[in-house]
């Protein structure tokens, strides 16, 4: 039996090592969920990387994880860092060329998405926009979500909590509708509690949308019930005629008189 040091997986076959050889990891961490989503969007649009997902460790700390060729990952991380700096929420960043398989298995770095990451095709752009509004406090996010849904033709797709009382609601729709909804949501969030961050992402890539939390169900439009279909020709059974006796020929009842 092959022995190996604790915490280290045995040497992988050559085919598996080749799969890791040209794959690098990139991580950018921020202090806001809307900011990390917009940071991930900037990373995906800057180079040919695949978004593995988001890692949230509490106190508002969020990390976007991408992978791909080393040069592509470095470009993506640089774009993410610049975007997070402009938002004033950058915490840290990291590029790991050729991560060891054991790192992939233990940490939430998306080893199960390796095959998807190695595909050369780029994900497609969505025709709709995403809107994210972050508050401190759950009542504020519920009130803001209700106000946004009532003010514009948008769809509530989910929400995210990242600790420290930070909650983010996610809406989807046309760019103009999302922008209008966020304006109303911001005012309502400030009225109820504390508004933290707002962002609009136009034409998000499919990678980004698939990594976001989605509602477990969507409210379906009420459908008009279909009319009951009846047969065109209805055949009625012929009723049997009953002959009644002639009432004039019936004997009249007589009543006996007591003498």
mmCIF file of C-alpha atoms in Angstrom:
data_model
loop_
_atom_site.group_PDB
_atom_site.id
_atom_site.type_symbol
_atom_site.label_atom_id
_atom_site.label_comp_id
_atom_site.label_asym_id
_atom_site.label_seq_id
_atom_site.Cartn_x
_atom_site.Cartn_y
_atom_site.Cartn_z
ATOM 1 C CA UNK A 1 0.000 0.000 0.000
ATOM 2 C CA UNK A 2 1.291 3.435 -0.898
ATOM 3 C CA UNK A 3 2.033 5.630 2.123
ATOM 4 C CA UNK A 4 1.912 9.378 2.257
ATOM 5 C CA UNK A 5 2.184 12.148 4.815
ATOM 6 C CA UNK A 6 -0.921 13.124 6.781
ATOM 7 C CA UNK A 7 -2.875 15.878 5.094
ATOM 8 C CA UNK A 8 -1.292 15.258 1.702
ATOM 9 C CA UNK A 9 -2.979 13.177 -0.947
ATOM 10 C CA UNK A 10 -0.856 10.568 -2.781
ATOM 11 C CA UNK A 11 0.591 11.432 -6.148
ATOM 12 C CA UNK A 12 -2.184 11.674 -8.712
ATOM 13 C CA UNK A 13 -1.940 9.902 -12.049
ATOM 14 C CA UNK A 14 -0.226 11.782 -14.837
ATOM 15 C CA UNK A 15 -3.537 12.574 -16.521
ATOM 16 C CA UNK A 16 -4.857 14.170 -13.332
ATOM 17 C CA UNK A 17 -1.620 16.112 -12.763
ATOM 18 C CA UNK A 18 -1.869 17.481 -16.294
ATOM 19 C CA UNK A 19 -5.344 18.750 -15.520
ATOM 20 C CA UNK A 20 -3.958 20.844 -12.649
ATOM 21 C CA UNK A 21 -0.749 21.898 -14.363
ATOM 22 C CA UNK A 22 -2.220 24.671 -16.477
ATOM 23 C CA UNK A 23 -4.918 25.776 -14.015
ATOM 24 C CA UNK A 24 -4.403 28.635 -11.569
ATOM 25 C CA UNK A 25 -6.612 30.085 -8.863
ATOM 26 C CA UNK A 26 -7.375 33.748 -8.284
ATOM 27 C CA UNK A 27 -9.012 35.155 -5.148
ATOM 28 C CA UNK A 28 -10.172 38.693 -4.382
ATOM 29 C CA UNK A 29 -11.771 39.555 -1.048
ATOM 30 C CA UNK A 30 -13.996 42.537 -0.241
ATOM 31 C CA UNK A 31 -16.150 43.813 2.623
ATOM 32 C CA UNK A 32 -19.562 43.781 0.909
ATOM 33 C CA UNK A 33 -21.590 41.270 -1.099
ATOM 34 C CA UNK A 34 -22.731 43.678 -3.854
ATOM 35 C CA UNK A 35 -19.119 44.822 -4.207
ATOM 36 C CA UNK A 36 -17.795 41.259 -4.504
ATOM 37 C CA UNK A 37 -20.408 40.474 -7.151
ATOM 38 C CA UNK A 38 -19.488 43.540 -9.197
ATOM 39 C CA UNK A 39 -15.814 42.675 -8.640
ATOM 40 C CA UNK A 40 -16.398 39.171 -9.979
ATOM 41 C CA UNK A 41 -18.203 40.675 -12.964
ATOM 42 C CA UNK A 42 -15.185 42.867 -13.700
ATOM 43 C CA UNK A 43 -12.861 39.850 -13.405
ATOM 44 C CA UNK A 44 -14.935 37.725 -15.777
ATOM 45 C CA UNK A 45 -15.197 40.466 -18.388
ATOM 46 C CA UNK A 46 -11.474 41.270 -18.205
ATOM 47 C CA UNK A 47 -10.151 37.834 -19.192
ATOM 48 C CA UNK A 48 -11.075 34.252 -20.015
ATOM 49 C CA UNK A 49 -11.475 32.858 -16.502
ATOM 50 C CA UNK A 50 -14.243 30.799 -14.933
ATOM 51 C CA UNK A 51 -15.988 31.878 -11.758
ATOM 52 C CA UNK A 52 -15.837 29.049 -9.217
ATOM 53 C CA UNK A 53 -18.068 30.831 -6.723
ATOM 54 C CA UNK A 54 -18.169 33.021 -3.633
ATOM 55 C CA UNK A 55 -16.939 32.223 -0.136
ATOM 56 C CA UNK A 56 -18.434 34.097 2.832
ATOM 57 C CA UNK A 57 -16.757 33.794 6.228
ATOM 58 C CA UNK A 58 -18.785 36.251 8.292
ATOM 59 C CA UNK A 59 -18.341 39.851 9.438
ATOM 60 C CA UNK A 60 -19.052 40.949 5.881
ATOM 61 C CA UNK A 61 -15.961 39.280 4.393
ATOM 62 C CA UNK A 62 -16.622 37.875 0.901
ATOM 63 C CA UNK A 63 -14.229 36.291 -1.589
ATOM 64 C CA UNK A 64 -14.659 35.702 -5.314
ATOM 65 C CA UNK A 65 -12.750 32.683 -6.651
ATOM 66 C CA UNK A 66 -11.835 32.292 -10.316
ATOM 67 C CA UNK A 67 -9.639 29.846 -12.156
ATOM 68 C CA UNK A 68 -8.055 29.446 -15.550
ATOM 69 C CA UNK A 69 -4.696 29.868 -17.239
ATOM 70 C CA UNK A 70 -2.145 31.672 -15.079
ATOM 71 C CA UNK A 71 -1.884 34.722 -17.326
ATOM 72 C CA UNK A 72 -5.666 35.023 -17.551
ATOM 73 C CA UNK A 73 -6.051 34.688 -13.782
ATOM 74 C CA UNK A 74 -3.468 37.410 -13.123
ATOM 75 C CA UNK A 75 -5.287 39.779 -15.474
ATOM 76 C CA UNK A 76 -8.621 38.974 -13.843
ATOM 77 C CA UNK A 77 -7.318 39.476 -10.303
ATOM 78 C CA UNK A 78 -5.732 42.801 -11.249
ATOM 79 C CA UNK A 79 -9.034 43.970 -12.717
ATOM 80 C CA UNK A 80 -10.864 42.821 -9.595
ATOM 81 C CA UNK A 81 -8.426 44.579 -7.288
ATOM 82 C CA UNK A 82 -8.749 47.854 -9.198
ATOM 83 C CA UNK A 83 -12.532 47.643 -9.118
ATOM 84 C CA UNK A 84 -12.662 46.851 -5.389
ATOM 85 C CA UNK A 85 -10.265 49.728 -4.662
ATOM 86 C CA UNK A 86 -12.510 52.163 -6.511
ATOM 87 C CA UNK A 87 -15.398 50.950 -4.343
ATOM 88 C CA UNK A 88 -13.243 51.364 -1.222
ATOM 89 C CA UNK A 89 -13.920 47.790 -0.029
ATOM 90 C CA UNK A 90 -10.792 45.810 -1.003
ATOM 91 C CA UNK A 91 -9.460 43.461 1.685
ATOM 92 C CA UNK A 92 -6.942 41.160 -0.022
ATOM 93 C CA UNK A 93 -6.106 39.263 -3.210
ATOM 94 C CA UNK A 94 -4.144 36.159 -4.179
ATOM 95 C CA UNK A 95 -3.005 34.215 -7.254
ATOM 96 C CA UNK A 96 -2.009 30.538 -6.876
ATOM 97 C CA UNK A 97 -0.399 28.976 -9.954
ATOM 98 C CA UNK A 98 -0.943 25.222 -10.282
ATOM 99 C CA UNK A 99 -2.611 24.564 -6.890
ATOM 100 C CA UNK A 100 -1.852 21.180 -5.360
ATOM 101 C CA UNK A 101 -4.765 18.696 -5.574
ATOM 102 C CA UNK A 102 -5.044 18.403 -1.801
ATOM 103 C CA UNK A 103 -5.742 22.133 -1.622
ATOM 104 C CA UNK A 104 -8.572 21.670 -4.095
ATOM 105 C CA UNK A 105 -10.121 18.806 -2.135
ATOM 106 C CA UNK A 106 -10.105 20.330 1.342
ATOM 107 C CA UNK A 107 -10.794 24.005 0.732
ATOM 108 C CA UNK A 108 -13.948 25.295 -1.039
ATOM 109 C CA UNK A 109 -12.059 26.102 -4.215
ATOM 110 C CA UNK A 110 -14.341 24.310 -6.614
ATOM 111 C CA UNK A 111 -12.419 21.188 -7.616
ATOM 112 C CA UNK A 112 -15.727 19.758 -8.823
ATOM 113 C CA UNK A 113 -15.880 22.597 -11.347
ATOM 114 C CA UNK A 114 -12.439 21.884 -12.792
ATOM 115 C CA UNK A 115 -13.796 20.268 -15.935
ATOM 116 C CA UNK A 116 -16.114 23.196 -16.526
ATOM 117 C CA UNK A 117 -13.247 25.616 -15.967
ATOM 118 C CA UNK A 118 -11.072 23.878 -18.561
ATOM 119 C CA UNK A 119 -13.653 24.341 -21.307
ATOM 120 C CA UNK A 120 -12.436 26.892 -23.859
ATOM 121 C CA UNK A 121 -15.879 28.361 -24.544
ATOM 122 C CA UNK A 122 -16.819 31.654 -22.943
ATOM 123 C CA UNK A 123 -20.118 32.022 -21.143
ATOM 124 C CA UNK A 124 -22.808 34.095 -22.783
ATOM 125 C CA UNK A 125 -24.042 37.529 -21.769
ATOM 126 C CA UNK A 126 -27.525 37.905 -20.333
ATOM 127 C CA UNK A 127 -29.880 40.369 -21.972
ATOM 128 C CA UNK A 128 -31.101 41.566 -18.571
ATOM 129 C CA UNK A 129 -29.441 43.387 -15.691
ATOM 130 C CA UNK A 130 -28.877 42.473 -12.061
ATOM 131 C CA UNK A 131 -29.463 44.850 -9.166
ATOM 132 C CA UNK A 132 -28.084 44.300 -5.669
ATOM 133 C CA UNK A 133 -29.003 46.362 -2.616
ATOM 134 C CA UNK A 134 -27.303 45.793 0.724
ATOM 135 C CA UNK A 135 -28.557 46.983 4.115
ATOM 136 C CA UNK A 136 -27.665 46.433 7.728
ATOM 137 C CA UNK A 137 -30.695 44.778 9.257
ATOM 138 C CA UNK A 138 -33.275 42.341 7.870
ATOM 139 C CA UNK A 139 -36.390 44.582 8.135
ATOM 140 C CA UNK A 140 -34.710 47.167 5.906
ATOM 141 C CA UNK A 141 -34.001 44.614 3.190
ATOM 142 C CA UNK A 142 -37.550 43.230 3.309
ATOM 143 C CA UNK A 143 -39.070 46.711 3.066
ATOM 144 C CA UNK A 144 -36.702 47.680 0.250
ATOM 145 C CA UNK A 145 -37.478 44.490 -1.681
ATOM 146 C CA UNK A 146 -41.232 45.072 -1.380
ATOM 147 C CA UNK A 147 -40.893 48.684 -2.517
ATOM 148 C CA UNK A 148 -38.750 47.712 -5.512
ATOM 149 C CA UNK A 149 -41.169 45.022 -6.680
ATOM 150 C CA UNK A 150 -44.077 47.462 -6.477
ATOM 151 C CA UNK A 151 -42.279 50.279 -8.271
ATOM 152 C CA UNK A 152 -40.902 48.554 -11.379
ATOM 153 C CA UNK A 153 -41.180 45.446 -13.525
ATOM 154 C CA UNK A 154 -38.393 43.460 -11.850
ATOM 155 C CA UNK A 155 -38.086 39.961 -10.434
ATOM 156 C CA UNK A 156 -36.793 39.117 -6.981
ATOM 157 C CA UNK A 157 -34.299 36.275 -7.489
ATOM 158 C CA UNK A 158 -32.872 35.813 -3.986
ATOM 159 C CA UNK A 159 -31.062 37.316 -1.035
ATOM 160 C CA UNK A 160 -27.765 36.825 0.778
ATOM 161 C CA UNK A 161 -26.563 37.357 4.362
ATOM 162 C CA UNK A 162 -22.847 37.675 5.124
ATOM 163 C CA UNK A 163 -22.735 38.415 8.846
ATOM 164 C CA UNK A 164 -22.408 41.651 10.808
ATOM 165 C CA UNK A 165 -26.088 42.294 10.086
ATOM 166 C CA UNK A 166 -25.437 42.749 6.353
ATOM 167 C CA UNK A 167 -28.197 41.555 4.005
ATOM 168 C CA UNK A 168 -28.349 41.834 0.224
ATOM 169 C CA UNK A 169 -31.421 41.506 -1.979
ATOM 170 C CA UNK A 170 -30.993 40.600 -5.650
ATOM 171 C CA UNK A 171 -33.362 41.664 -8.419
ATOM 172 C CA UNK A 172 -33.347 41.040 -12.159
ATOM 173 C CA UNK A 173 -34.906 42.831 -15.119
ATOM 174 C CA UNK A 174 -34.294 45.373 -17.845
ATOM 175 C CA UNK A 175 -31.608 47.970 -17.101
ATOM 176 C CA UNK A 176 -34.040 50.879 -16.851
ATOM 177 C CA UNK A 177 -36.439 48.907 -14.643
ATOM 178 C CA UNK A 178 -33.648 47.748 -12.324
ATOM 179 C CA UNK A 179 -32.274 51.294 -11.990
ATOM 180 C CA UNK A 180 -35.750 52.641 -11.184
ATOM 181 C CA UNK A 181 -36.370 49.902 -8.628
ATOM 182 C CA UNK A 182 -33.053 50.511 -6.885
ATOM 183 C CA UNK A 183 -33.790 54.219 -6.521
ATOM 184 C CA UNK A 184 -37.004 53.404 -4.692
ATOM 185 C CA UNK A 185 -35.345 50.630 -2.688
ATOM 186 C CA UNK A 186 -32.555 52.911 -1.520
ATOM 187 C CA UNK A 187 -35.003 55.468 -0.180
ATOM 188 C CA UNK A 188 -37.029 52.800 1.612
ATOM 189 C CA UNK A 189 -33.925 51.159 3.102
ATOM 190 C CA UNK A 190 -32.690 54.486 4.456
ATOM 191 C CA UNK A 191 -36.118 55.181 5.941
ATOM 192 C CA UNK A 192 -36.217 51.839 7.778
ATOM 193 C CA UNK A 193 -32.589 51.186 8.640
ATOM 194 C CA UNK A 194 -29.077 51.581 7.214
ATOM 195 C CA UNK A 195 -28.206 51.453 3.513
ATOM 196 C CA UNK A 196 -24.733 49.976 2.923
ATOM 197 C CA UNK A 197 -24.143 49.356 -0.790
ATOM 198 C CA UNK A 198 -25.934 49.327 -4.158
ATOM 199 C CA UNK A 199 -24.760 48.081 -7.544
ATOM 200 C CA UNK A 200 -26.160 47.455 -11.020
ATOM 201 C CA UNK A 201 -24.592 44.842 -13.303
ATOM 202 C CA UNK A 202 -25.513 45.174 -16.957
ATOM 203 C CA UNK A 203 -25.325 42.127 -19.227
ATOM 204 C CA UNK A 204 -23.918 39.731 -16.606
ATOM 205 C CA UNK A 205 -22.214 36.566 -17.795
ATOM 206 C CA UNK A 206 -23.911 33.229 -17.187
ATOM 207 C CA UNK A 207 -21.063 32.234 -14.827
ATOM 208 C CA UNK A 208 -21.992 35.098 -12.534
ATOM 209 C CA UNK A 209 -25.716 34.429 -12.523
ATOM 210 C CA UNK A 210 -25.218 30.727 -11.801
ATOM 211 C CA UNK A 211 -23.042 31.534 -8.777
ATOM 212 C CA UNK A 212 -25.625 33.824 -7.166
ATOM 213 C CA UNK A 213 -28.264 32.575 -4.724
ATOM 214 C CA UNK A 214 -31.583 31.965 -6.412
ATOM 215 C CA UNK A 215 -35.015 31.722 -4.869
ATOM 216 C CA UNK A 216 -36.219 28.158 -4.391
ATOM 217 C CA UNK A 217 -39.369 28.970 -6.335
ATOM 218 C CA UNK A 218 -40.812 31.764 -8.377
ATOM 219 C CA UNK A 219 -44.338 33.115 -8.238
ATOM 220 C CA UNK A 220 -46.036 31.957 -11.412
ATOM 221 C CA UNK A 221 -48.528 34.162 -13.163
ATOM 222 C CA UNK A 222 -52.084 33.121 -12.516
ATOM 223 C CA UNK A 223 -53.400 31.278 -15.533
ATOM 224 C CA UNK A 224 -56.972 31.610 -16.762
ATOM 225 C CA UNK A 225 -58.661 28.234 -16.399
ATOM 226 C CA UNK A 226 -59.471 26.616 -19.705
ATOM 227 C CA UNK A 227 -63.173 26.187 -20.503
ATOM 228 C CA UNK A 228 -64.611 22.738 -20.087
ATOM 229 C CA UNK A 229 -64.669 20.957 -23.411
ATOM 230 C CA UNK A 230 -68.000 19.257 -24.107
ATOM 231 C CA UNK A 231 -68.754 16.923 -27.026
ATOM 232 C CA UNK A 232 -70.356 18.640 -30.005
ATOM 233 C CA UNK A 233 -73.030 16.018 -30.547
ATOM 234 C CA UNK A 234 -74.932 14.853 -27.505
ATOM 235 C CA UNK A 235 -77.059 11.766 -28.055
ATOM 236 C CA UNK A 236 -80.016 11.566 -25.697
ATOM 237 C CA UNK A 237 -81.644 8.231 -25.060
ATOM 238 C CA UNK A 238 -85.244 8.072 -26.328
ATOM 239 C CA UNK A 239 -87.683 8.031 -23.471
ATOM 240 C CA UNK A 240 -90.392 5.368 -23.402
ATOM 241 C CA UNK A 241 -93.957 6.746 -23.568
ATOM 242 C CA UNK A 242 -96.324 5.582 -20.893
ATOM 243 C CA UNK A 243 -100.021 5.380 -21.839
ATOM 244 C CA UNK A 244 -102.294 6.879 -19.199
ATOM 245 C CA UNK A 245 -105.843 5.592 -18.679
ATOM 246 C CA UNK A 246 -108.886 7.679 -19.657
ATOM 247 C CA UNK A 247 -109.964 9.429 -16.497
ATOM 248 C CA UNK A 248 -113.636 9.563 -17.653
ATOM 249 C CA UNK A 249 -113.843 5.793 -17.810
ATOM 250 C CA UNK A 250 -112.551 5.255 -14.325
ATOM 251 C CA UNK A 251 -115.253 4.282 -11.745
ATOM 252 C CA UNK A 252 -115.982 7.100 -9.313
ATOM 253 C CA UNK A 253 -115.476 6.162 -5.669
ATOM 254 C CA UNK A 254 -118.688 6.076 -3.578
ATOM 255 C CA UNK A 255 -118.964 6.883 0.101
ATOM 256 C CA UNK A 256 -121.300 4.815 2.258
ATOM 257 C CA UNK A 257 -123.585 6.897 4.423
ATOM 258 C CA UNK A 258 -124.279 5.840 8.009
ATOM 259 C CA UNK A 259 -128.033 5.387 8.581
#
